[in-house]
XYZ file of C-alpha atoms in Angstrom:
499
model
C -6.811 -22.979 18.727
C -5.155 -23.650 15.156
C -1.534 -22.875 15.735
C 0.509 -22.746 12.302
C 4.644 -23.297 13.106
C 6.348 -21.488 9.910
C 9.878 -22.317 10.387
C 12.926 -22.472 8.037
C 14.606 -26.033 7.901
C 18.109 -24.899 7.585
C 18.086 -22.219 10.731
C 15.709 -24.203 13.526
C 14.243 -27.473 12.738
C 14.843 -29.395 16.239
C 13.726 -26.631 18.071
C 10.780 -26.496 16.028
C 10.047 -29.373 16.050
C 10.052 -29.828 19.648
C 7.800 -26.909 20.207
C 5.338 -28.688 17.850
C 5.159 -31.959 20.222
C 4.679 -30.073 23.288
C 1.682 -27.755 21.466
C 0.065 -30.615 19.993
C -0.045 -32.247 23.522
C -1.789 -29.300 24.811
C -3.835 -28.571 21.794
C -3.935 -31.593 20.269
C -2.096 -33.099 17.298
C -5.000 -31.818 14.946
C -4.931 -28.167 16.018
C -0.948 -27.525 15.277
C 0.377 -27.804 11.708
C 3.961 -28.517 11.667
C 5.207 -29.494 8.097
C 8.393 -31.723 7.394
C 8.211 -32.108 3.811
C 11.037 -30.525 1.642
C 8.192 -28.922 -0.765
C 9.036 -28.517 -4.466
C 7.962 -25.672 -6.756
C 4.730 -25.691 -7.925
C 1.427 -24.134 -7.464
C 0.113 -27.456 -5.278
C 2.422 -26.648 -2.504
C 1.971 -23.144 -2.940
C -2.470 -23.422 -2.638
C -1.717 -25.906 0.267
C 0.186 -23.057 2.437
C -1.848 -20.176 1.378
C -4.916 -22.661 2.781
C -3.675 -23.874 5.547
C -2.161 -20.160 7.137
C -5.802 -19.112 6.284
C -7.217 -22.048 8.455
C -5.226 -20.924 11.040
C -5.648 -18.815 14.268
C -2.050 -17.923 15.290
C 1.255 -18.390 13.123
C 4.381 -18.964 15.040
C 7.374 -17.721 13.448
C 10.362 -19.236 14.577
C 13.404 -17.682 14.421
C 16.787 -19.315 14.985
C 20.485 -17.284 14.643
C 20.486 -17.923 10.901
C 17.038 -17.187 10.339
C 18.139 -13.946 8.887
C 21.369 -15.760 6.966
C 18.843 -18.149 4.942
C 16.417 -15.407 4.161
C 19.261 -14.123 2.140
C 20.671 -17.038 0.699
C 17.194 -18.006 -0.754
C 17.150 -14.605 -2.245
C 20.392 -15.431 -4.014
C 19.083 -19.098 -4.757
C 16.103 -17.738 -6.256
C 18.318 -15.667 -8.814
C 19.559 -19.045 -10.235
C 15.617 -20.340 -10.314
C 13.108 -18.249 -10.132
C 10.687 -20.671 -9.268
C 12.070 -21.544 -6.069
C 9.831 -19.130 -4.094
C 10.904 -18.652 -0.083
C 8.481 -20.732 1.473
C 8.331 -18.836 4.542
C 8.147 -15.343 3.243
C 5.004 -17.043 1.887
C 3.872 -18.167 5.011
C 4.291 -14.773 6.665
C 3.538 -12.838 4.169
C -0.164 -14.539 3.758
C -0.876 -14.712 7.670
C 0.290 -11.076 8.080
C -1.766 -10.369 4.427
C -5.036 -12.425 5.599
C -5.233 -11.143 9.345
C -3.893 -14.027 11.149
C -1.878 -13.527 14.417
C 1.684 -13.961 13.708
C 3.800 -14.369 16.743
C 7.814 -14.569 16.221
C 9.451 -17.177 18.238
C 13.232 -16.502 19.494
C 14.767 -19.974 19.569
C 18.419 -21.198 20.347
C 19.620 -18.048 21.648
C 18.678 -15.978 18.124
C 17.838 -12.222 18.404
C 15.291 -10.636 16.419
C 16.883 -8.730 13.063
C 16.411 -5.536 13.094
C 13.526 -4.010 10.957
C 16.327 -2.483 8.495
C 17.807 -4.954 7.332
C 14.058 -7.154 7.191
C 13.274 -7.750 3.537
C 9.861 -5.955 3.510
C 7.336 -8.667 3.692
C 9.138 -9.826 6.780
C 9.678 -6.252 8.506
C 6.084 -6.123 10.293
C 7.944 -9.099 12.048
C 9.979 -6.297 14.039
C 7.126 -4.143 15.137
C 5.526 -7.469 17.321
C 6.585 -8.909 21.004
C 8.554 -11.535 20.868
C 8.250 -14.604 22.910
C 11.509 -16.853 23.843
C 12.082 -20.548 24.072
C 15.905 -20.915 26.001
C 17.194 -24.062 26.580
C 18.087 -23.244 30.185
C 14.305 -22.847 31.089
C 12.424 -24.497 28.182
C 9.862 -26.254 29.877
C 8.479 -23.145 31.476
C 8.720 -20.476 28.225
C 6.862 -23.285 26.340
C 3.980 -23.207 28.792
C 4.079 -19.403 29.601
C 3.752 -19.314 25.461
C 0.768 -22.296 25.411
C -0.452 -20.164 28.453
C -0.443 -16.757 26.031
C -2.101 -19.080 23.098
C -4.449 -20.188 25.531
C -5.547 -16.756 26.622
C -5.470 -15.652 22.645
C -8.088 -18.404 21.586
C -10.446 -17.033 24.271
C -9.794 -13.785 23.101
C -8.926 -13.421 18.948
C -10.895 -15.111 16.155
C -9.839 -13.997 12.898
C -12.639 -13.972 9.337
C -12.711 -17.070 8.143
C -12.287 -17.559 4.762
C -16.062 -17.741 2.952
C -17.261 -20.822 1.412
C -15.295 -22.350 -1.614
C -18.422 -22.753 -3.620
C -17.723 -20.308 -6.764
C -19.812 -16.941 -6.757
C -23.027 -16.911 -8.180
C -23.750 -14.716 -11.408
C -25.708 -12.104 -10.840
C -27.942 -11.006 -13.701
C -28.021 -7.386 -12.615
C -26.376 -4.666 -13.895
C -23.690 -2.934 -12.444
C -26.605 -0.834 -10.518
C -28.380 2.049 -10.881
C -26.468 4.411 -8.022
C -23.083 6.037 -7.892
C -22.226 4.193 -4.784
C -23.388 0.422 -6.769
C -21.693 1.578 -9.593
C -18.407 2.058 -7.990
C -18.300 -0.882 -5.672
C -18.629 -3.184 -8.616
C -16.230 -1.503 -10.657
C -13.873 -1.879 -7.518
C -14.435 -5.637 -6.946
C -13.216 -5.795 -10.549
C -10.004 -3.897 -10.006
C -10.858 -1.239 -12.348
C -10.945 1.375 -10.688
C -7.912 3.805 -10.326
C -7.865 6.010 -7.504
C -6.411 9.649 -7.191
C -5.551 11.280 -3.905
C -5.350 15.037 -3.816
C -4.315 16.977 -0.556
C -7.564 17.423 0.459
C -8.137 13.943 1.910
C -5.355 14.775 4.909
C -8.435 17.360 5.863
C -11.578 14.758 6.071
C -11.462 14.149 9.486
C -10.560 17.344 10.970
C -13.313 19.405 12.217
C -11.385 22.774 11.902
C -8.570 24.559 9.821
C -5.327 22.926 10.303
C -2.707 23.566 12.669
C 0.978 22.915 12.773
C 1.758 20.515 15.624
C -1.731 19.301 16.195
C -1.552 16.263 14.765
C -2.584 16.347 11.242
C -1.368 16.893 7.455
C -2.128 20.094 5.771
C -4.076 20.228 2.271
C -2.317 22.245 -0.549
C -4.310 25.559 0.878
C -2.630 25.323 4.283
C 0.406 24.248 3.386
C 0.716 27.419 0.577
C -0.942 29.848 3.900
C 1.998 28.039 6.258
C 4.860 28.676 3.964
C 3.328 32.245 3.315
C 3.967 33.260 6.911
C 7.196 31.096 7.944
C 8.600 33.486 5.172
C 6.222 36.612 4.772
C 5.195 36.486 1.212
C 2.690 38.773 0.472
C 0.262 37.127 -2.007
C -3.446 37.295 -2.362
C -3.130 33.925 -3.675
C -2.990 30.288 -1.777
C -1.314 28.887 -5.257
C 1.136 26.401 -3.188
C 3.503 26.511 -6.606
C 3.813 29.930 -7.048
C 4.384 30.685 -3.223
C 7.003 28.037 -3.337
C 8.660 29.516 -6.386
C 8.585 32.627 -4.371
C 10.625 31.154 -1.368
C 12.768 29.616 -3.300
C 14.123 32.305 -5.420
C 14.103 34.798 -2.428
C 15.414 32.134 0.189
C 16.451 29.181 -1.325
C 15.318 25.836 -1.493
C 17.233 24.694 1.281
C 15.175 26.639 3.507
C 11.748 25.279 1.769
C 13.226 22.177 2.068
C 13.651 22.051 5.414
C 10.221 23.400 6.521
C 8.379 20.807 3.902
C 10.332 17.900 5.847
C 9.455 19.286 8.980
C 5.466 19.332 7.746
C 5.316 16.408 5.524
C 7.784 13.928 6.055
C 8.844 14.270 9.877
C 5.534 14.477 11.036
C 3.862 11.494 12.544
C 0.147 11.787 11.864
C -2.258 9.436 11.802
C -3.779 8.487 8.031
C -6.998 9.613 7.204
C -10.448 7.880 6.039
C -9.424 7.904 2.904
C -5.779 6.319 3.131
C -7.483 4.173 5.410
C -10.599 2.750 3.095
C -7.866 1.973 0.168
C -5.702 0.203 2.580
C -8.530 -1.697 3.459
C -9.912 -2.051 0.349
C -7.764 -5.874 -0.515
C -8.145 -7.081 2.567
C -12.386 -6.462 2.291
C -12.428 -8.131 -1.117
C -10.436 -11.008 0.008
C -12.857 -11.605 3.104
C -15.725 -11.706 0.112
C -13.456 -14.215 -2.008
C -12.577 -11.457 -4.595
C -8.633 -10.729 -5.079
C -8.565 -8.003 -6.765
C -6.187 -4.804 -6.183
C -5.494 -0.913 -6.704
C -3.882 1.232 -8.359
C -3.795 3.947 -6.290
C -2.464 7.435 -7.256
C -1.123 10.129 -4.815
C -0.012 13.460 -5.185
C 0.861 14.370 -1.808
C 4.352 14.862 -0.133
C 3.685 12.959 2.636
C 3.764 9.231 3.634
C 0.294 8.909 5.052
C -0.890 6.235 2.602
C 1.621 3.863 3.101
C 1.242 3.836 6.358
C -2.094 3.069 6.372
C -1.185 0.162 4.187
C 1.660 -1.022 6.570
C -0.637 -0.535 9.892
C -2.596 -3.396 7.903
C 0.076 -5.605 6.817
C -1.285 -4.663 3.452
C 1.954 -5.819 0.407
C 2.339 -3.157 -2.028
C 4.898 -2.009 -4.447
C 5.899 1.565 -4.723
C 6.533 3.990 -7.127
C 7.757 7.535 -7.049
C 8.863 9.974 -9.313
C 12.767 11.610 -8.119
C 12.781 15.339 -8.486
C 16.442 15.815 -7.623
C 20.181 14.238 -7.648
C 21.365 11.202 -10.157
C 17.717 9.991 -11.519
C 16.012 13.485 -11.454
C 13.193 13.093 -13.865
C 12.929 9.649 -13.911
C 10.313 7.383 -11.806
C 11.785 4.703 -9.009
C 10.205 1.234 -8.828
C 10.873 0.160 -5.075
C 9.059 -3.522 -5.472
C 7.536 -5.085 -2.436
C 9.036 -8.804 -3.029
C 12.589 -8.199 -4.404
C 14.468 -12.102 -4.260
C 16.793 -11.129 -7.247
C 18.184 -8.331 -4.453
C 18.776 -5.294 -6.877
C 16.699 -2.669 -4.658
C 15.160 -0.240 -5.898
C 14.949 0.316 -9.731
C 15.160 3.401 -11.559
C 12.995 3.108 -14.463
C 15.582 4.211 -17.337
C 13.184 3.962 -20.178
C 9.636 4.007 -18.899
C 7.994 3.134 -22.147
C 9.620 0.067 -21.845
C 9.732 -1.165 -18.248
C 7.343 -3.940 -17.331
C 8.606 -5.481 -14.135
C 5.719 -3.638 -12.259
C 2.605 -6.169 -10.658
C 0.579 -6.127 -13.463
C -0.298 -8.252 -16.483
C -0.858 -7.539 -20.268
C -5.078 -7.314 -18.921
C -4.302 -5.118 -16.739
C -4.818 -7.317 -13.522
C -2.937 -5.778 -10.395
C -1.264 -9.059 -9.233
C -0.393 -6.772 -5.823
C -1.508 -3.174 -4.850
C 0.685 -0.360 -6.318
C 1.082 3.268 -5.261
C 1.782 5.686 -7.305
C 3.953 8.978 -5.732
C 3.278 11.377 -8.514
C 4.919 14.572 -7.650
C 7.909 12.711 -4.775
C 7.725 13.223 -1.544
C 10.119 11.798 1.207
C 10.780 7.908 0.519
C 12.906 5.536 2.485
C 14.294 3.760 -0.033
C 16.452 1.693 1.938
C 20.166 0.328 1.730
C 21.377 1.115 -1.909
C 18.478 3.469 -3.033
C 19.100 6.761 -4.201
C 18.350 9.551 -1.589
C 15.606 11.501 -1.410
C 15.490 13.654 1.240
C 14.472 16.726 -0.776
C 12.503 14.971 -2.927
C 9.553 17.739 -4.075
C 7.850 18.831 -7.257
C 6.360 22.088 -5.555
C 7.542 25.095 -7.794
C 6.241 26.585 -10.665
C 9.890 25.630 -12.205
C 9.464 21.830 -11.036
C 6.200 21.701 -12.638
C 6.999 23.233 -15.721
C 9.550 20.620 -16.331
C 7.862 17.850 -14.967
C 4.694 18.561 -16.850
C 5.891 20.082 -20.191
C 8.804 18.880 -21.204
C 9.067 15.509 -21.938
C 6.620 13.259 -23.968
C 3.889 11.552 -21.273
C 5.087 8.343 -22.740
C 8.712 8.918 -21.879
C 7.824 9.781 -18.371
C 5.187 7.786 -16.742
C 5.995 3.573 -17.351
C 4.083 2.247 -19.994
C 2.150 -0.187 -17.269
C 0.934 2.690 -15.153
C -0.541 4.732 -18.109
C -2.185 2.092 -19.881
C -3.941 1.159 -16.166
C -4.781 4.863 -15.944
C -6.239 5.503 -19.746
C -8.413 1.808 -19.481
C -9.839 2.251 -16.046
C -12.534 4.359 -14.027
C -11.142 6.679 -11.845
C -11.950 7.870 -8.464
C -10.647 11.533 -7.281
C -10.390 11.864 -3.303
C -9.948 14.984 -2.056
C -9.158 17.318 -5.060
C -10.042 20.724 -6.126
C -10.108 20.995 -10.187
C -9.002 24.232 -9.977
C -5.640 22.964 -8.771
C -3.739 23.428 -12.091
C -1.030 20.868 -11.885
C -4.043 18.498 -11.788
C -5.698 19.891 -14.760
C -2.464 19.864 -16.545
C -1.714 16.191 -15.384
C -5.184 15.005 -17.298
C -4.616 17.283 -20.432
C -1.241 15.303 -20.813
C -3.148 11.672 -20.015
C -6.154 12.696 -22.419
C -5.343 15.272 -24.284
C -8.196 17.080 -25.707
C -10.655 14.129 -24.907
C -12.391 13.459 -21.955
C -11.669 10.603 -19.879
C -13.598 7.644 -21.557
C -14.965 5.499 -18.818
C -17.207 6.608 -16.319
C -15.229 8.539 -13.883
C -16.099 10.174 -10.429
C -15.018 12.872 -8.427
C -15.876 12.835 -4.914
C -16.696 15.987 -3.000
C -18.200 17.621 0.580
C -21.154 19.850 -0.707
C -20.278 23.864 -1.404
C -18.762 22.664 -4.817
C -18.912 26.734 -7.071
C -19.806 26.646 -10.602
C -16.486 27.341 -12.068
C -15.203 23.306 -10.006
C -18.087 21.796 -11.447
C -17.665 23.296 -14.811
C -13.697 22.433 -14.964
C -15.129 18.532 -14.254
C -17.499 18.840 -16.747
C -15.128 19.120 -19.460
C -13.374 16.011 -18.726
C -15.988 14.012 -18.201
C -15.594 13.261 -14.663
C -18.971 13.006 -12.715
C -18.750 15.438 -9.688
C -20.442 13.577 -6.092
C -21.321 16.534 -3.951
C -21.652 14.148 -0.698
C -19.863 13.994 2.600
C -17.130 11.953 1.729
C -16.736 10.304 4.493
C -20.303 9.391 4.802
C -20.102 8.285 0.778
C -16.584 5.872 1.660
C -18.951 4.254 4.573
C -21.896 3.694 1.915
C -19.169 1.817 -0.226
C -18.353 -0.444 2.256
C -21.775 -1.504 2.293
C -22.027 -1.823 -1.222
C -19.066 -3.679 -1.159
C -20.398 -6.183 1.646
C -23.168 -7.244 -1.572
C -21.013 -8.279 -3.711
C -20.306 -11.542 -2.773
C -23.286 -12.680 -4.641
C -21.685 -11.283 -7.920
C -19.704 -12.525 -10.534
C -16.267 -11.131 -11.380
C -15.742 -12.163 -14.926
C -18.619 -11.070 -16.960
């Protein structure tokens, strides 16, 4: 049992540190890390805590009454320097990242902040029992919690990192299939993937229902709203039978059944959220960090929680369809230690404080909310509750009006336009889509190799609409095709990233 005690030095250090004798007594001095240095900024002393929370089988995180208090003052310290990085949100942030059990500690009385007010890399923090160390009973909630680690170690062994030697270069191509192609395209972080609707429906074996459990496609949700408010239309066109509602109801009314449907709704992600979430995480196990860009159309909030269920840090941005910053895009960053919350990107063209480097290289996943949907952006964000661009009218001016350039940041479409794309779970002949890559492209087809994955039944007039920009159509079970990139994936720990 490797036991890793994160602690901060101004909230809990004698508690710590007396937790840390008593484990390494039971464990054995060699088996518990407890550091007392006062590290300095650097990347040696960053390397040294990624590796040793990696080496680790449980991190304690102990949390004192001003645990919370110093969180915030480094924030505010690390406005003056920018390279004094919180040590501990490192910590956490790496064993929660890397799969480690992280345990928090309630020491000297302290009770655990609420997940509001968490800075997100620490909120997962909230959503785990915590154990407590009082000083009336001390002796005996240290060895019920060297009991617990006890019964872990027999229990929970997490992927060791792979051998340090560097990767071998593979002569071979990028492969001959689809599924070869793809994988090493995605262990090179070039690959950009779309989500349509249509990946809510993977796993269902039937047509949706409200209240069983699952998020409608585009189709059902247009079919839904057609009855709720008995619009007769021979079409399933989700924009026009939302322009219809809201000129005959109001969008109040639309409003409230979409949040109902998409936001309020607790359903479980699919395959598909749940193979990008995954995606880091599997290319870290192989000793490839690479990350996504992944692009999302939908309302709801099924991808990001596929990427909080594991622990996964990404950055967020969504476009606002309503109130102060209608028709701009919100940058809600995942690390935020200069405290400004979320940032409306005034002049998109210009805006580069997004993860990514002048390459290209996604320092940190990144999803993209193309058309809204209902965001918590937190204390100080702007609201958006009714955040939809679902009408014919919010497409038109969302699509049309503006230069691309002076809507989508400068980072995003440059990432889009230089990499391969992958389409989950979209039907060309949704026209906001086609309309979305006419804007992107314009007239030309998309230049690198792109791919379009769909179940088999695709009609001529899908296939053709594909054809003309240049997107390769994959008429497999999708589901069956995500579990044939895993494997692929598992093979590329022989390659070589850089060539």
């Amino acid at each position: 049992m490797r036991v890793f005690i994160s602690y901060r030095r101004s909230d809990a250090p004698s508690a710590s540190r007396q937790l840390a004798e008593a484990l390494k007594l039971r464990f054995g001095a060699e088996e518990v890390f407890f550091d007392t240095r006062d590290v300095a900024a650097g990347t040696e002393w960053r390397s040294d805590a990624v590796r040793r929370v990696q080496e680790s089988d449980v991190v304690l995180a102990i949390i004192g009454p001003h645990w919370a208090a110093a969180a915030e003052e480094r924030i505010h310290r690390s406005k003056l320097d920018p390279a004094a990085e919180d040590v501990v949100r490192l910590e956490i942030e790496t064993a929660f990242t890397h799969g480690r059990l992280v345990i928090p500690v309630l020491v000297d009385d302290a009770e655990m902040p609420p997940r509001e007010v968490l800075p997100r890399p620490f909120k997962p923090l909230a959503d785990v029992q915590a154990q407590m160390l009082r000083h009336a009973s001390w002796e005996r909630d240290v060895e019920a919690l060297a009991e617990a680690l006890t019964h872990i170690a027999e229990h929970f062994r997490p992927v060791r990192p792979q051998a340090t030697a560097p990767p071998a270069r593979d002569p071979r191509p990028p492969g001959q299939t689809d599924a070869e192609r793809i994988a090493f395209h995605l262990g090179r972080g070039s690959v950009v993937s779309v989500l349509g609707s249509g990946a809510n429906a993977l796993d269902r074996d039937g047509p949706w229902q409200h209240g069983a459990g699952s998020l409608p496609d585009t189709a059902e949700l247009a079919s839904h709203l057609a009855r709720s408010f008995r619009v007769l239309s021979e079409t399933n066109d989700l924009a026009r039978i939302s322009q219809h509602v809201s000129l005959t109801e109001g969008k109040i009314d639309l409003y409230r059944v979409l949040r109902e449907l998409l936001v309020k709704a607790e359903c479980e992600p699919s395959s598909v959220h749940r193979f990008a979430a995954r995606l880091p995480g599997r290319l870290r196990e192989l000793g490839r960090e690479r990350y996504q860009l992944v692009v999302t159309t939908n309302f709801d909030a099924a991808l990001e929680r596929a990427f909080d269920a594991v622990h996964e840090p990404y950055d967020l941005v969504v476009f606002v369809a309503a109130g102060e910053h209608r028709g701009r895009f919100v940058h809600v960053p995942w690390w935020d230690p200069e405290g400004r919350g979320p940032r409306p990107i005034m002049v998109p063209n210009e805006y580069v404080d997004l993860p990514l480097d002048e390459e290209g290289t996604l320092e940190r996943s990144v999803i993209v909310k193309l058309h809204g949907g209902g965001v918590d952006l937190g204390p100080g964000g702007p609201n958006l509750r009714d955040n939809f661009v679902i009408t014919e009218d919010d497409y038109i001016g969302y699509l049309t009006q503006s230069p691309v350039a002076s809507l989508i940041p400068v980072q995003i479409l440059n990432k889009i336009r230089e990499s391969h794309l992958l389409f989950l779970g979209y039907r060309m002949r949704d026209w906001t889509l086609r309309v979305f890559l006419q804007r992107i492209w314009g007239d030309q087809q998309i230049e690198a190799r792109s791919w379009a994955l769909e179940d088999p039944g695709l009609d001529a007039v899908d296939r053709e609409l594909w054809d003309h920009f240049g997107v390769h159509v994959l008429e497999e079970p999708v589901v069956d095709f995500l579990n044939e990139l895993e494997d692929e994936l598992g093979r590329l720990s022989g390659t070589h990233v850089g060539r």
